[in-house]
PDB file of C-alpha atoms in Angstrom:
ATOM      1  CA  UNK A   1     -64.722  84.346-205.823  1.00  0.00           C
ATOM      2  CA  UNK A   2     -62.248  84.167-208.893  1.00  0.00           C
ATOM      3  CA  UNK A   3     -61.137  87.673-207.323  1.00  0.00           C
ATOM      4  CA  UNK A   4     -60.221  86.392-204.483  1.00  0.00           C
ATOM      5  CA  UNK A   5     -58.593  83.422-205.843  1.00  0.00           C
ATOM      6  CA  UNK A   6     -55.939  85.995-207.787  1.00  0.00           C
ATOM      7  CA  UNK A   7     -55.835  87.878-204.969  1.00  0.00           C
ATOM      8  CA  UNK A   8     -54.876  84.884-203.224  1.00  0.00           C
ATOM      9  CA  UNK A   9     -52.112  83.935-206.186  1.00  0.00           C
ATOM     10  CA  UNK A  10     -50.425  87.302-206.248  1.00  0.00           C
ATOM     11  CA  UNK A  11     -49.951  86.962-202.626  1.00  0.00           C
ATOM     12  CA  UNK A  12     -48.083  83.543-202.771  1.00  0.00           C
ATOM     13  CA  UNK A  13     -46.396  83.919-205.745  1.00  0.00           C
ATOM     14  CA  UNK A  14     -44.790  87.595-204.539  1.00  0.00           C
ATOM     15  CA  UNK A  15     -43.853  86.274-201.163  1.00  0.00           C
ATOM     16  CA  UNK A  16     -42.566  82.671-202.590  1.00  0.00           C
ATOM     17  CA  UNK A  17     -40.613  84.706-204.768  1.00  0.00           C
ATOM     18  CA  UNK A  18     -39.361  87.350-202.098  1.00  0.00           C
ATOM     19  CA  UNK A  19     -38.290  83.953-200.192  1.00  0.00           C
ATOM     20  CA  UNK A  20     -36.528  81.574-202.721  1.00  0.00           C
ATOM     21  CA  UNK A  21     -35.790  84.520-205.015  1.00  0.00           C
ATOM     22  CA  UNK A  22     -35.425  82.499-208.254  1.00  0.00           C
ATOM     23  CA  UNK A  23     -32.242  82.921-210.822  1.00  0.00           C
ATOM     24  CA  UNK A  24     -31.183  85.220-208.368  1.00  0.00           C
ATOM     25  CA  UNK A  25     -33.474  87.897-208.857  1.00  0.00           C
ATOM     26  CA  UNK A  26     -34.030  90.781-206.470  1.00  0.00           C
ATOM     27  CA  UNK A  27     -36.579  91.097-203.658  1.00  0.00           C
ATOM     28  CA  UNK A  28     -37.792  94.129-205.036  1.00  0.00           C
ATOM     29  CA  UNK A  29     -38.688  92.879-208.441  1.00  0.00           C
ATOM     30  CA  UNK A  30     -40.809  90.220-206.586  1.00  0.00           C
ATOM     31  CA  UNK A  31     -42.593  93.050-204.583  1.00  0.00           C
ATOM     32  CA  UNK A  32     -43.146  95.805-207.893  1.00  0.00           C
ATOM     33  CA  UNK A  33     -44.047  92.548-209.738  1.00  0.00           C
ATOM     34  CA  UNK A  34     -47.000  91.325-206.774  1.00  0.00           C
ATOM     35  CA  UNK A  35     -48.389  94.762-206.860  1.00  0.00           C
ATOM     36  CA  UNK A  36     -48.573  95.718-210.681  1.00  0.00           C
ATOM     37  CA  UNK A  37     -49.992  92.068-211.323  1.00  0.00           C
ATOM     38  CA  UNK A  38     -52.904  93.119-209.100  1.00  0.00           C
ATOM     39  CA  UNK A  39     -53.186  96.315-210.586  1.00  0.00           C
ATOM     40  CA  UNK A  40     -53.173  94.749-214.013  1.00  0.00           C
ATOM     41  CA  UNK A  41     -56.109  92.375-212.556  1.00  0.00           C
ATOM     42  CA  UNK A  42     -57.988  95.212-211.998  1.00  0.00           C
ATOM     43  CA  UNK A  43     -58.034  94.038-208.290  1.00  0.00           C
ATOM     44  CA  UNK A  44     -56.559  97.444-207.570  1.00  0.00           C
ATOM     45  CA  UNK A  45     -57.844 100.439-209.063  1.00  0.00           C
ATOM     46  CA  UNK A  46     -55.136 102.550-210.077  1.00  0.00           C
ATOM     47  CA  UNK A  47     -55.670 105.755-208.157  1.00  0.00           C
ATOM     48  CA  UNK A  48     -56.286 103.418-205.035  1.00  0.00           C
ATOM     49  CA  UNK A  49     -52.988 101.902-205.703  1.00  0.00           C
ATOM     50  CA  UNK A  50     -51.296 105.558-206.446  1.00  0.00           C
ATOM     51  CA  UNK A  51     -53.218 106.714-203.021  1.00  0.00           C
ATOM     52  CA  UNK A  52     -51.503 103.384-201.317  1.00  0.00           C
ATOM     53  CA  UNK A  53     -48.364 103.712-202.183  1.00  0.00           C
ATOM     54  CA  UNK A  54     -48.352 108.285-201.303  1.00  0.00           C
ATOM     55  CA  UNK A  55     -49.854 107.298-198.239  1.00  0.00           C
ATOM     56  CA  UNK A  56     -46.662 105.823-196.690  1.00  0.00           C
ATOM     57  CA  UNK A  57     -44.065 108.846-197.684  1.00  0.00           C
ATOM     58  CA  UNK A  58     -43.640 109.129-193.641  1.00  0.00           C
ATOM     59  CA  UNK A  59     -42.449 105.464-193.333  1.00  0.00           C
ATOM     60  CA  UNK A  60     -40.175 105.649-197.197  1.00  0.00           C
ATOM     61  CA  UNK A  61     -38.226 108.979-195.660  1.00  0.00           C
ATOM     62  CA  UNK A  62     -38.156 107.673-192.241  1.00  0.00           C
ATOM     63  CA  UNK A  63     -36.416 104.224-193.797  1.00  0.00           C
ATOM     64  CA  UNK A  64     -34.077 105.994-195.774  1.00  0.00           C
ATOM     65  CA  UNK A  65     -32.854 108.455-193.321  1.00  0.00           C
ATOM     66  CA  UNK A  66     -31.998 105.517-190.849  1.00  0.00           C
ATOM     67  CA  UNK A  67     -30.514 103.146-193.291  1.00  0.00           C
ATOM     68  CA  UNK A  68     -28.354 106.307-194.442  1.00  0.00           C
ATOM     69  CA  UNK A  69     -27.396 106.688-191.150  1.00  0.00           C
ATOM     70  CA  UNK A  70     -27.138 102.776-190.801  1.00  0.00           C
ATOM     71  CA  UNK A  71     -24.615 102.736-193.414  1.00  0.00           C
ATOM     72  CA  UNK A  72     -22.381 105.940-192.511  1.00  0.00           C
ATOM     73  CA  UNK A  73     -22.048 103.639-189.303  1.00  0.00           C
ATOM     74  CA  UNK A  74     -20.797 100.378-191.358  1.00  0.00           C
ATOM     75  CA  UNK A  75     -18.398 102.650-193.640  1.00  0.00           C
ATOM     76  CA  UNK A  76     -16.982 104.007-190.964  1.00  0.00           C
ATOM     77  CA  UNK A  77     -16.880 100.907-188.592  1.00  0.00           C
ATOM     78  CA  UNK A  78     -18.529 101.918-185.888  1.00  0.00           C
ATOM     79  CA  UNK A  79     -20.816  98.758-185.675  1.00  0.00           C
ATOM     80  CA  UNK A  80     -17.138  96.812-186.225  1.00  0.00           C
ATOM     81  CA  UNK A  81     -15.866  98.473-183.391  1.00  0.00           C
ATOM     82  CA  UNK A  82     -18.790  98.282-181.435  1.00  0.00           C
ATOM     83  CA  UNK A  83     -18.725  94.343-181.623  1.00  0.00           C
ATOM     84  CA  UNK A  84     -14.894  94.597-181.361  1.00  0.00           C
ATOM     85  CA  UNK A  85     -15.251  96.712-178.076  1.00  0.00           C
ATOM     86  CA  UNK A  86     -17.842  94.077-176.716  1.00  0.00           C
ATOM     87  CA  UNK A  87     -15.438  91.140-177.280  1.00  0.00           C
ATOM     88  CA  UNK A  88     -12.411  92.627-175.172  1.00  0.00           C
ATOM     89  CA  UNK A  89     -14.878  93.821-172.389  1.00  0.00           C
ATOM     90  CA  UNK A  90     -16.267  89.940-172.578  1.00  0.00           C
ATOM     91  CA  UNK A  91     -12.684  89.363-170.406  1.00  0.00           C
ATOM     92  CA  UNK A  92     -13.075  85.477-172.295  1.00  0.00           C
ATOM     93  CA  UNK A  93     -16.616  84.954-170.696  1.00  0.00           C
ATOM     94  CA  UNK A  94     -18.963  83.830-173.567  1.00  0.00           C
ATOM     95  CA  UNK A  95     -21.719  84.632-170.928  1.00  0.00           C
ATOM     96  CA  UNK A  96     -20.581  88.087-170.354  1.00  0.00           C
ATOM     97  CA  UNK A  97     -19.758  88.339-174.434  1.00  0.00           C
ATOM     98  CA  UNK A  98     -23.681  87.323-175.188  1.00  0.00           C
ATOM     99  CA  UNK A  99     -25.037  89.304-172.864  1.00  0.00           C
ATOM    100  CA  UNK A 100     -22.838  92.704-173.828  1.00  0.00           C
ATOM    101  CA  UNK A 101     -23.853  91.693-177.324  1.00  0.00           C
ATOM    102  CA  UNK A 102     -27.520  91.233-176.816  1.00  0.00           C
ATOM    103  CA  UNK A 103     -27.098  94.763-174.870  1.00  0.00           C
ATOM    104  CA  UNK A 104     -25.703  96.266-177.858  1.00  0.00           C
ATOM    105  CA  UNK A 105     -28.591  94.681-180.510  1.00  0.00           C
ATOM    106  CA  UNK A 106     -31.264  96.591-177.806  1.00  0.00           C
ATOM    107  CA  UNK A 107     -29.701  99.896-177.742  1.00  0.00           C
ATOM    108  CA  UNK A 108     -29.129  99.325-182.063  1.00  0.00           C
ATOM    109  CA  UNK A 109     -32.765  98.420-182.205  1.00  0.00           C
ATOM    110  CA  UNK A 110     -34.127 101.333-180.117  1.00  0.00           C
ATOM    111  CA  UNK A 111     -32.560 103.859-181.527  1.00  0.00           C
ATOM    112  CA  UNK A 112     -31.940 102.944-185.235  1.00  0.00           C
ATOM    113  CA  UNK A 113     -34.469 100.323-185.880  1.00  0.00           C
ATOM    114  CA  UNK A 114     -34.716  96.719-186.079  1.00  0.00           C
ATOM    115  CA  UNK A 115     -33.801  96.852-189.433  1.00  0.00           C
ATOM    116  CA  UNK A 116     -30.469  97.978-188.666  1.00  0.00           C
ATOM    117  CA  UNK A 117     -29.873  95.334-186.238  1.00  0.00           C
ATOM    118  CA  UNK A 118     -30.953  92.345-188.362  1.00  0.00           C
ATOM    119  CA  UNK A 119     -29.274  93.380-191.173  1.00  0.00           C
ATOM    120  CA  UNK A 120     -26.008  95.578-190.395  1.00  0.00           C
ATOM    121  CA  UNK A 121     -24.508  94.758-186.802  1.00  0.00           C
ATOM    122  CA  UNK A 122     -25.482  90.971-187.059  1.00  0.00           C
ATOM    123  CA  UNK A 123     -23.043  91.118-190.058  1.00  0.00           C
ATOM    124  CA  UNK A 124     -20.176  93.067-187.583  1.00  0.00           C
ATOM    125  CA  UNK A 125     -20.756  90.448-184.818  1.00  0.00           C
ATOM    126  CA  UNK A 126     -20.352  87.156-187.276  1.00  0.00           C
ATOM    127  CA  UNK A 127     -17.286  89.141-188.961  1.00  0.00           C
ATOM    128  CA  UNK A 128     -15.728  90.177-185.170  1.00  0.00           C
ATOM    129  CA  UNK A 129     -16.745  86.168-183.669  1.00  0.00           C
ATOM    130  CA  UNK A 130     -15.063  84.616-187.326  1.00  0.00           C
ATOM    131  CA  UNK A 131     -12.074  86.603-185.981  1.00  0.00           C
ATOM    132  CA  UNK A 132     -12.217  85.519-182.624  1.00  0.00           C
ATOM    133  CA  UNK A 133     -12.811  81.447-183.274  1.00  0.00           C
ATOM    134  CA  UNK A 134     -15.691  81.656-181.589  1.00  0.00           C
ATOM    135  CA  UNK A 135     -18.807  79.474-182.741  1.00  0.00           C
ATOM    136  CA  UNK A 136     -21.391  82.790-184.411  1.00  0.00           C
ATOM    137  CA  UNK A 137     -24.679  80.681-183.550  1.00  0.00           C
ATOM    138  CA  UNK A 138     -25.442  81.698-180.540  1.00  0.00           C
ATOM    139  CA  UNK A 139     -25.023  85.414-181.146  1.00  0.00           C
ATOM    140  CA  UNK A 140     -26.768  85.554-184.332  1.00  0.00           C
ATOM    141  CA  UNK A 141     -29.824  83.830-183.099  1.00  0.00           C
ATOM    142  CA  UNK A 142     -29.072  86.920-180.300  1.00  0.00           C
ATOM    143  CA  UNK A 143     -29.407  89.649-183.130  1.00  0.00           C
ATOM    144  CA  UNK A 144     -31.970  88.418-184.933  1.00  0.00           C
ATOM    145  CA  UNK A 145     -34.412  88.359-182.113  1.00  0.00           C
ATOM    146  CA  UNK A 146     -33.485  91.143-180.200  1.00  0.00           C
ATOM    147  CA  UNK A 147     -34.716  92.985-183.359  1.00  0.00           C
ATOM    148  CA  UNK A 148     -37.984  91.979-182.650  1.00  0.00           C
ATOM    149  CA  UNK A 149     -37.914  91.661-178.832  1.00  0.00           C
ATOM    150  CA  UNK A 150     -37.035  95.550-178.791  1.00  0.00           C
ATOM    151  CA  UNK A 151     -38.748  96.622-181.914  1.00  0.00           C
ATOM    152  CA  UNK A 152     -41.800  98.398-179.061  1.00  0.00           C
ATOM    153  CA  UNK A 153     -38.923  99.966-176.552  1.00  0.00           C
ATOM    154  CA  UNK A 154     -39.729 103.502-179.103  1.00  0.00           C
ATOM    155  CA  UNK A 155     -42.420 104.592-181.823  1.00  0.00           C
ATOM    156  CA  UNK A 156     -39.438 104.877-184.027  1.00  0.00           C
ATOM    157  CA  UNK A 157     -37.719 101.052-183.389  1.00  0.00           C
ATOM    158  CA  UNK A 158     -39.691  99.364-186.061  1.00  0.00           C
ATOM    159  CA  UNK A 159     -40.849 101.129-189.199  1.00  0.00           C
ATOM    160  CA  UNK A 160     -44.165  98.477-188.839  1.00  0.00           C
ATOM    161  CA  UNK A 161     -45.136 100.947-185.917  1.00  0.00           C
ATOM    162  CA  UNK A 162     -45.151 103.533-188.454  1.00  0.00           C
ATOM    163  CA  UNK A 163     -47.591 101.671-190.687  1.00  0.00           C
ATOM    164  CA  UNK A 164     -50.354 100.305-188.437  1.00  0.00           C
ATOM    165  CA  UNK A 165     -50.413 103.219-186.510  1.00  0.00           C
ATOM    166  CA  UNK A 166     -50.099 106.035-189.112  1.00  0.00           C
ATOM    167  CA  UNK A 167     -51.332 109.365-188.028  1.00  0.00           C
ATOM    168  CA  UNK A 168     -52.471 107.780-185.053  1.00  0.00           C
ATOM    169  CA  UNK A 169     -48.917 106.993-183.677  1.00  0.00           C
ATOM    170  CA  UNK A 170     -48.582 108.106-180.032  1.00  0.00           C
ATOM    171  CA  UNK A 171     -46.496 110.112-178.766  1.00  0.00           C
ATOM    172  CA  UNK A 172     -43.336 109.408-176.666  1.00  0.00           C
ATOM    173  CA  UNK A 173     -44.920 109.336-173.046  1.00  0.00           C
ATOM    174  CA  UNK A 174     -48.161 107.446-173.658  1.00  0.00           C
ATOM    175  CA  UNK A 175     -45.950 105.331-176.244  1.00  0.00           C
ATOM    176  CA  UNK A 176     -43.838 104.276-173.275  1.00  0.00           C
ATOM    177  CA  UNK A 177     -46.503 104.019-170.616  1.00  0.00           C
ATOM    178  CA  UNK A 178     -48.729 101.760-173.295  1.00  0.00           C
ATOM    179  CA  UNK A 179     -45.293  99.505-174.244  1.00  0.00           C
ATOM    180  CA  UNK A 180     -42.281  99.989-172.598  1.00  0.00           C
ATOM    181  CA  UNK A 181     -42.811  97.253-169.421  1.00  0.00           C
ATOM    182  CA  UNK A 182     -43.956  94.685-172.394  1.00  0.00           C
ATOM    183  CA  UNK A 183     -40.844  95.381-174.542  1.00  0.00           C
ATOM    184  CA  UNK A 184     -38.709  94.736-171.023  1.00  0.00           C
ATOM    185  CA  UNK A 185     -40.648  91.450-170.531  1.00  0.00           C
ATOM    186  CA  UNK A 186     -40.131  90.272-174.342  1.00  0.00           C
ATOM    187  CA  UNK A 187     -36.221  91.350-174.606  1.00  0.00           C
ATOM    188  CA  UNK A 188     -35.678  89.466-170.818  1.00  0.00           C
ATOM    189  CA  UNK A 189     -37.541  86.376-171.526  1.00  0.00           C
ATOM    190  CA  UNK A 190     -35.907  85.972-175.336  1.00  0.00           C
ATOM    191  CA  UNK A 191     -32.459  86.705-173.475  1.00  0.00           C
ATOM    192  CA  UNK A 192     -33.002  84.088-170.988  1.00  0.00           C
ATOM    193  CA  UNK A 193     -34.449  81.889-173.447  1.00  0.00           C
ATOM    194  CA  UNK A 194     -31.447  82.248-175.709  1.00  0.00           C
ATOM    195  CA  UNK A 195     -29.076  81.608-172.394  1.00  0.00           C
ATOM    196  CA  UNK A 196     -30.869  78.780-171.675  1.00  0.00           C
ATOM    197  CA  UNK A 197     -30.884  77.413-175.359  1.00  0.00           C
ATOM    198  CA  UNK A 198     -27.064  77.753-175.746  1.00  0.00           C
ATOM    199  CA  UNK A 199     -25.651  77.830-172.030  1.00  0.00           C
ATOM    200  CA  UNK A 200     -23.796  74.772-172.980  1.00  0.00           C
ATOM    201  CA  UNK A 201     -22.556  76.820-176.105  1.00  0.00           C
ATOM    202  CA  UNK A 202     -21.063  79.444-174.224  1.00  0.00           C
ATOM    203  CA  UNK A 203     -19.542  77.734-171.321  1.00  0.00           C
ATOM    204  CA  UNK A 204     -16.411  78.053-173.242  1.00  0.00           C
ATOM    205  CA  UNK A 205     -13.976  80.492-172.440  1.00  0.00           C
ATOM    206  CA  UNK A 206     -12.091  82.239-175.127  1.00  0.00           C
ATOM    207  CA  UNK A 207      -9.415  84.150-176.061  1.00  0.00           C
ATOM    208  CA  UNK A 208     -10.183  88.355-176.433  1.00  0.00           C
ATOM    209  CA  UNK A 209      -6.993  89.076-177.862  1.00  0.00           C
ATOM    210  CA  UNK A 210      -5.998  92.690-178.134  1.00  0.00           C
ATOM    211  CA  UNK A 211      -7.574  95.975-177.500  1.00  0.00           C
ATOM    212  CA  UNK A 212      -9.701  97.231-180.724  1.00  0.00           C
ATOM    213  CA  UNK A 213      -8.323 100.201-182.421  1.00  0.00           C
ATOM    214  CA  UNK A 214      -9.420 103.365-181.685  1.00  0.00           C
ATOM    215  CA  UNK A 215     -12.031 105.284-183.738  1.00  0.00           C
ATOM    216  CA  UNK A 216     -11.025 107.484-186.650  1.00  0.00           C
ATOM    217  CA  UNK A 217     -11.551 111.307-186.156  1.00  0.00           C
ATOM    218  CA  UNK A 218     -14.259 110.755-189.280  1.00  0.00           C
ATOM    219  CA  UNK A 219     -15.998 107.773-187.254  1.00  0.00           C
ATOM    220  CA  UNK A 220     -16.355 109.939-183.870  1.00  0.00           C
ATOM    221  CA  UNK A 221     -18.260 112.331-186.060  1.00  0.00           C
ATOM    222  CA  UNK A 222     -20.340 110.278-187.349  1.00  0.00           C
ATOM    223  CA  UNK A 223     -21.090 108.628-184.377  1.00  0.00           C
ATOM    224  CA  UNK A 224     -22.110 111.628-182.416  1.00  0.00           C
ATOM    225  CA  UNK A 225     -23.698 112.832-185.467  1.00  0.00           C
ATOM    226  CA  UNK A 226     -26.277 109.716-185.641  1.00  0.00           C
ATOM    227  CA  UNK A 227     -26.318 110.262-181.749  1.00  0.00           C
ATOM    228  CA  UNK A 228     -27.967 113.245-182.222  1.00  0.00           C
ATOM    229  CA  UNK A 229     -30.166 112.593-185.031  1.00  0.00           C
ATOM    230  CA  UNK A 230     -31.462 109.649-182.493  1.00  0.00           C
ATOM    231  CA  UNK A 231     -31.604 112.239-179.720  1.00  0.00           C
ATOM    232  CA  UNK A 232     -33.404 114.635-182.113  1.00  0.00           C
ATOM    233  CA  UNK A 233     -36.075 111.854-183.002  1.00  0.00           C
ATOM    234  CA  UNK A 234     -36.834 111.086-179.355  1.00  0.00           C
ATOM    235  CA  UNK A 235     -37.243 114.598-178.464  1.00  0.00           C
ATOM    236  CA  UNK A 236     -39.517 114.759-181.896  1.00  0.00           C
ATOM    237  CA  UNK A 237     -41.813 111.973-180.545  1.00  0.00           C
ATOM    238  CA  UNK A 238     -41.929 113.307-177.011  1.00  0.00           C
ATOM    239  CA  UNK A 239     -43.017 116.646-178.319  1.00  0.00           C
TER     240      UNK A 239
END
């Protein structure tokens, strides 16, 4: 019982402090705090704790290689330009805009993660709308769930998929035949939830304003670079 009472306090304490982060302290510290308190408890055995943390190398490299490539993206401004690109095709239709934009945050999530999406282009689209005038709302709400409406599209869209499945993860084909027509149904229903939430929102019609600049020679790079790595990790999983 008093076991499960500290296990119980760790919990809330690590995630209260994850959430309010107190005198501004890191998420991290919050985490590596949670999990040495229980190991100081002696509600973790050491070794099992050791064993824990090895057992998700797969998920640590796979993070880190698409953050990396996450980032080489943002340097270069390809998720700038993305959002850029998306506001002159919009033609001044906020309905066209949300929907190119919700487009872009399925193909982001697919192939680099919904991490990627909820952290890095939600950022580009806010900066890109701040420039335009245009009211961010509607299009953040957009990014934020379209990370988790197309986190199932492919094995490798959320790095949970990773961690409940472990060795067990499927590959590509029975992956897609098991959740592919469910990850349709959850990214059309949260699109025509959003449209219905904010079709009053984006009845406005705005101003595009000139084409976006074209890509450096060091962007197009990377860009086919990380389009290969993401062809790469399909053809991985479909192996």
């Amino acid at each position: 019982m008093i076991a499960t009472v500290l296990a119980i306090t760790c919990a809330v304490v690590t995630v209260a402090g994850i959430l309010v982060r107190p005198w501004r302290t890191a998420e991290w510290m919050w985490a590596l705090g949670g999990a040495a308190a229980v190991v100081m408890l002696r509600l973790v055995s050491l070794p099992d704790a050791v064993r824990a943390v090895l057992s998700g190398a797969n998920v640590y490299l796979f993070l880190t290689g698409i953050l990396g490539l996450a980032e080489l993206a943002r340097r270069q401004g390809i998720f700038d330009w993305l959002a850029a690109r998306a506001l002159r095709a919009g033609g001044g239709s906020q309905h066209r805009l949300f929907a190119l934009l919700f487009g872009v945050g399925v193909v982001v999530t697919a192939i680099l993660c919904n991490d990627t999406t909820a952290v890095v282009l939600t950022s580009a689209v806010a900066a890109a709308l701040h420039r335009a005038g245009l009211r961010a709302l509607p299009y953040l709400y957009a990014c934020a769930l379209v990370a988790g409406a197309a986190s199932f599209v492919l094995p490798m869209s959320n790095p949970a998929n990773l961690v409940i499945f472990g060795s067990q993860l499927p590959a590509l084909w029975p992956w897609l035949l098991a959740f592919f027509l469910p990850a349709i149904a959850a990214i059309a229903i949260t699109y025509l939830m959003l449209m219905a939430q904010f079709r009053v929102h984006l009845s406005a019609p705005y101003d595009h304003g000139p084409p976006p600049a074209r890509l450096s020679r060091s962007a197009c790079v990377a860009a086919w670079s990380i389009s290969i790595v993401a062809l790469g990790i399909v053809a991985v999983n479909a192996a």
